[in-house]
Short mmCIF file of N, CA and C and ligand atoms in Angstrom, two decimals:
data_model
loop_
_atom_site.label_atom_id
_atom_site.label_comp_id
_atom_site.label_asym_id
_atom_site.label_seq_id
_atom_site.Cartn_x
_atom_site.Cartn_y
_atom_site.Cartn_z
N MET Y 1 152.07 153.73 127.61
CA MET Y 1 150.84 153.64 126.77
C MET Y 1 149.78 153.12 127.19
N LYS Y 2 148.42 154.09 126.84
CA LYS Y 2 147.59 154.03 127.73
C LYS Y 2 146.02 154.05 126.91
N SER Y 3 145.77 152.67 126.65
CA SER Y 3 144.56 153.13 126.09
C SER Y 3 143.65 152.77 127.15
N SER Y 4 142.24 153.78 126.37
CA SER Y 4 141.76 154.03 127.15
C SER Y 4 140.09 152.92 127.10
N GLN Y 5 140.57 151.68 126.44
CA GLN Y 5 139.88 150.40 126.63
C GLN Y 5 140.24 149.81 127.69
N THR Y 6 141.47 149.73 127.95
CA THR Y 6 141.86 148.95 129.18
C THR Y 6 141.08 149.25 130.61
N ARG Y 7 140.57 149.32 131.39
CA ARG Y 7 139.54 149.84 132.75
C ARG Y 7 140.69 149.41 133.48
N THR Y 8 141.41 150.04 134.46
CA THR Y 8 142.04 149.78 135.38
C THR Y 8 141.88 149.38 136.36
N GLU Y 9 142.63 148.15 136.75
CA GLU Y 9 142.10 147.53 138.30
C GLU Y 9 141.12 148.46 139.32
N GLU Y 10 141.97 149.87 139.36
CA GLU Y 10 141.29 150.89 140.47
C GLU Y 10 139.72 151.42 139.85
N GLU Y 11 139.48 151.28 138.60
CA GLU Y 11 138.40 151.64 137.84
C GLU Y 11 137.26 151.36 138.48
N ALA Y 12 137.69 149.61 138.00
CA ALA Y 12 136.85 148.67 138.23
C ALA Y 12 136.16 148.55 139.75
N PHE Y 13 137.90 149.00 140.70
CA PHE Y 13 137.29 148.82 141.87
C PHE Y 13 136.12 149.97 142.46
N GLN Y 14 136.60 150.85 142.42
CA GLN Y 14 135.40 151.76 142.60
C GLN Y 14 134.25 151.89 141.67
N GLU Y 15 134.20 151.36 140.81
CA GLU Y 15 132.64 150.57 139.97
C GLU Y 15 131.85 149.77 141.10
N ALA Y 16 132.16 149.05 141.73
CA ALA Y 16 132.52 147.84 142.63
C ALA Y 16 131.89 148.37 143.46
N GLU Y 17 133.12 149.56 144.24
CA GLU Y 17 132.10 150.46 145.34
C GLU Y 17 131.19 151.03 145.43
N ALA Y 18 130.85 152.07 144.20
CA ALA Y 18 129.73 152.52 144.02
C ALA Y 18 128.42 151.71 144.13
N ALA Y 19 128.67 150.61 143.41
CA ALA Y 19 127.33 149.25 143.13
C ALA Y 19 127.46 148.82 145.12
N ILE Y 20 127.99 148.87 145.82
CA ILE Y 20 127.81 148.14 147.01
C ILE Y 20 127.21 149.53 147.81
N CYS Y 21 127.74 150.88 148.12
CA CYS Y 21 127.52 152.04 148.81
C CYS Y 21 126.46 153.08 148.08
N GLY Y 22 125.62 152.61 146.55
CA GLY Y 22 125.07 153.36 146.05
C GLY Y 22 123.70 151.80 146.02
N ASN Y 23 123.69 150.79 146.35
CA ASN Y 23 122.93 150.13 145.97
C ASN Y 23 121.68 150.29 147.65
N PRO Y 24 120.03 150.45 146.98
CA PRO Y 24 119.50 150.84 147.96
C PRO Y 24 119.48 149.29 149.16
N ARG Y 25 120.12 148.50 148.40
CA ARG Y 25 119.95 147.00 149.35
C ARG Y 25 121.55 146.40 150.74
N VAL Y 26 121.88 147.85 150.25
CA VAL Y 26 123.31 147.08 151.10
C VAL Y 26 123.01 146.77 152.25
N GLY Y 27 122.33 147.64 153.24
CA GLY Y 27 121.45 147.06 154.58
C GLY Y 27 121.39 145.50 154.63
N SER Y 28 120.75 145.00 153.39
CA SER Y 28 120.73 143.07 153.34
C SER Y 28 121.71 142.66 153.10
N LEU Y 29 122.58 143.15 151.97
CA LEU Y 29 123.79 142.93 151.72
C LEU Y 29 125.33 142.43 152.97
N LEU Y 30 124.96 143.47 153.87
CA LEU Y 30 126.11 143.64 154.55
C LEU Y 30 125.74 142.61 156.12
N LEU Y 31 123.86 142.11 156.14
CA LEU Y 31 123.06 141.65 156.90
C LEU Y 31 123.75 140.26 156.52
N LEU Y 32 123.32 139.84 154.76
CA LEU Y 32 123.69 138.31 154.61
C LEU Y 32 125.31 138.13 154.71
N PHE Y 33 126.09 139.52 154.80
CA PHE Y 33 127.74 139.49 155.11
C PHE Y 33 127.91 138.79 155.85
N VAL Y 34 127.31 139.59 157.22
CA VAL Y 34 127.70 138.76 158.62
C VAL Y 34 127.01 137.68 158.68
N THR Y 35 126.20 137.11 158.66
CA THR Y 35 125.80 135.92 158.58
C THR Y 35 126.21 135.13 158.17
N GLY Y 36 127.03 135.32 156.84
CA GLY Y 36 128.12 134.12 155.77
C GLY Y 36 126.85 133.60 155.13
N ASP Y 37 125.64 134.30 154.73
CA ASP Y 37 124.79 133.62 153.93
C ASP Y 37 125.43 134.02 152.24
N LEU Y 38 126.28 135.19 152.05
CA LEU Y 38 126.14 135.34 151.18
C LEU Y 38 127.25 134.74 149.63
N PRO Y 39 127.05 134.20 148.41
CA PRO Y 39 128.12 133.52 148.06
C PRO Y 39 129.37 134.17 147.89
N ALA Y 40 130.12 133.25 147.90
CA ALA Y 40 131.71 133.74 147.65
C ALA Y 40 132.27 134.86 147.21
N PRO Y 41 131.79 135.27 145.78
CA PRO Y 41 132.47 136.04 145.41
C PRO Y 41 131.99 137.32 145.76
N GLU Y 42 130.95 137.75 146.22
CA GLU Y 42 130.13 138.87 146.87
C GLU Y 42 130.80 138.59 148.13
N GLN Y 43 130.61 137.65 149.09
CA GLN Y 43 131.63 137.81 149.87
C GLN Y 43 132.57 138.51 150.20
N ALA Y 44 133.80 138.21 149.33
CA ALA Y 44 135.02 138.73 148.62
C ALA Y 44 134.89 139.89 148.61
N LYS Y 45 133.88 140.78 147.96
CA LYS Y 45 133.80 141.87 147.33
C LYS Y 45 133.30 142.85 148.91
N ILE Y 46 132.39 142.01 149.38
CA ILE Y 46 131.93 143.36 150.37
C ILE Y 46 133.02 143.03 151.23
N GLU Y 47 133.92 142.48 151.11
CA GLU Y 47 135.08 142.24 152.30
C GLU Y 47 136.31 143.22 152.14
N ARG Y 48 136.91 143.48 150.51
CA ARG Y 48 136.95 143.81 150.10
C ARG Y 48 136.34 145.39 150.43
N HIS Y 49 135.46 145.65 150.25
CA HIS Y 49 134.98 147.17 150.56
C HIS Y 49 135.16 147.86 151.35
N LEU Y 50 134.76 146.79 152.47
CA LEU Y 50 134.85 147.33 153.98
C LEU Y 50 136.00 147.78 154.33
N HIS Y 51 137.08 146.74 153.57
CA HIS Y 51 138.72 147.57 153.97
C HIS Y 51 138.66 149.11 153.34
N THR Y 52 138.39 149.86 152.48
CA THR Y 52 138.04 150.81 152.17
C THR Y 52 136.92 151.76 152.59
N CYS Y 53 135.77 151.74 152.89
CA CYS Y 53 134.64 152.10 152.90
C CYS Y 53 134.83 152.70 154.79
N LEU Y 54 134.53 153.51 154.89
CA LEU Y 54 134.42 153.37 156.55
C LEU Y 54 132.94 153.77 156.82
N ARG Y 55 132.13 153.81 155.71
CA ARG Y 55 130.54 154.08 156.14
C ARG Y 55 130.17 152.86 156.23
N CYS Y 56 130.45 152.01 155.22
CA CYS Y 56 130.18 150.71 156.10
C CYS Y 56 130.67 149.58 156.53
N ALA Y 57 132.36 150.07 156.86
CA ALA Y 57 132.77 149.63 157.87
C ALA Y 57 131.69 150.05 159.56
N LEU Y 58 131.47 151.18 159.50
CA LEU Y 58 130.94 151.64 160.42
C LEU Y 58 129.44 150.66 160.95
N ASP Y 59 129.29 150.42 159.33
CA ASP Y 59 127.79 149.96 159.71
C ASP Y 59 127.86 148.14 160.61
N LEU Y 60 129.26 147.92 159.99
CA LEU Y 60 129.15 146.46 160.50
C LEU Y 60 129.38 145.97 161.80
N PRO Y 61 129.19 146.69 162.71
CA PRO Y 61 128.74 146.37 164.68
C PRO Y 61 127.52 146.15 164.26
N ALA Y 62 126.63 147.40 164.30
CA ALA Y 62 124.94 147.46 164.05
C ALA Y 62 124.80 145.80 163.18
N MET Y 63 125.22 145.54 162.07
CA MET Y 63 124.67 144.63 161.44
C MET Y 63 125.19 143.49 162.07
N ARG Y 64 125.46 143.16 162.85
CA ARG Y 64 126.35 142.33 163.87
C ARG Y 64 125.57 141.63 164.83
N MET Y 65 125.03 143.17 165.18
CA MET Y 65 123.75 143.57 166.36
C MET Y 65 122.29 142.57 166.01
N MET Y 66 122.43 143.10 164.83
CA MET Y 66 121.36 142.88 164.12
C MET Y 66 120.67 141.59 164.08
N ALA Y 67 122.64 140.93 163.06
CA ALA Y 67 122.07 139.35 162.67
C ALA Y 67 121.47 138.53 164.32
N ARG Y 68 122.51 139.23 164.91
CA ARG Y 68 122.78 137.59 166.56
C ARG Y 68 121.22 138.15 166.86
N SER Y 69 120.41 139.46 167.29
CA SER Y 69 119.20 139.20 167.54
C SER Y 69 117.57 138.78 166.96
N LEU Y 70 118.49 139.14 165.51
CA LEU Y 70 117.36 137.97 164.30
C LEU Y 70 117.40 136.67 164.74
N LYS Y 71 118.47 135.90 165.35
CA LYS Y 71 119.17 134.82 165.17
C LYS Y 71 118.13 134.36 166.54
N ARG Y 72 117.77 134.94 167.22
CA ARG Y 72 117.75 135.14 168.68
C ARG Y 72 115.97 135.24 168.71
N VAL Y 73 115.66 136.02 168.03
CA VAL Y 73 114.14 136.15 167.61
C VAL Y 73 113.48 135.00 167.15
N CYS Y 74 114.40 134.40 165.99
CA CYS Y 74 113.92 133.03 165.41
C CYS Y 74 114.42 131.87 166.51
N LEU Y 75 115.18 131.82 167.20
CA LEU Y 75 114.99 130.53 167.92
C LEU Y 75 114.06 130.84 168.96
N GLN Y 76 113.70 131.67 168.99
CA GLN Y 76 112.73 131.93 170.52
C GLN Y 76 111.20 131.90 170.04
N GLU Y 77 110.87 131.96 168.20
CA GLU Y 77 109.53 132.01 167.85
C GLU Y 77 109.55 129.84 167.82
N ALA Y 78 110.33 129.51 167.27
CA ALA Y 78 111.08 128.30 167.30
C ALA Y 78 110.55 127.42 168.91
N GLY Y 79 110.86 128.19 169.43
CA GLY Y 79 110.34 126.94 170.85
C GLY Y 79 109.33 127.63 171.59
N ALA Y 80 108.79 129.18 171.59
CA ALA Y 80 107.76 129.14 171.94
C ALA Y 80 106.12 128.41 170.58
N GLY Y 81 107.01 127.74 169.40
CA GLY Y 81 106.08 127.45 169.02
C GLY Y 81 105.62 125.47 169.02
N ARG Y 82 106.10 124.98 170.30
CA ARG Y 82 106.18 124.29 170.88
C ARG Y 82 104.95 124.01 172.04
ZN1 ZN V 101 130.33 151.38 151.18
#
């Protein structure tokens, strides 16, 4: 028996996926993801999304690099301030 009231897990997943990919702030979400600054549920959501979404998965290395260089700039600025 199929009830239209019951959302399948797949439907919920597709919705979450659209929310991530359709999100104009997806870049900052990914950035927070690689720096580990997201709350655990969000972190898990992005991680699950990355397994199925090639577009976001391809963005990940760039985000990692960006996070690294951002960190470096912060450290340099902190050092130059003294
Ligand atoms: Zn995606």
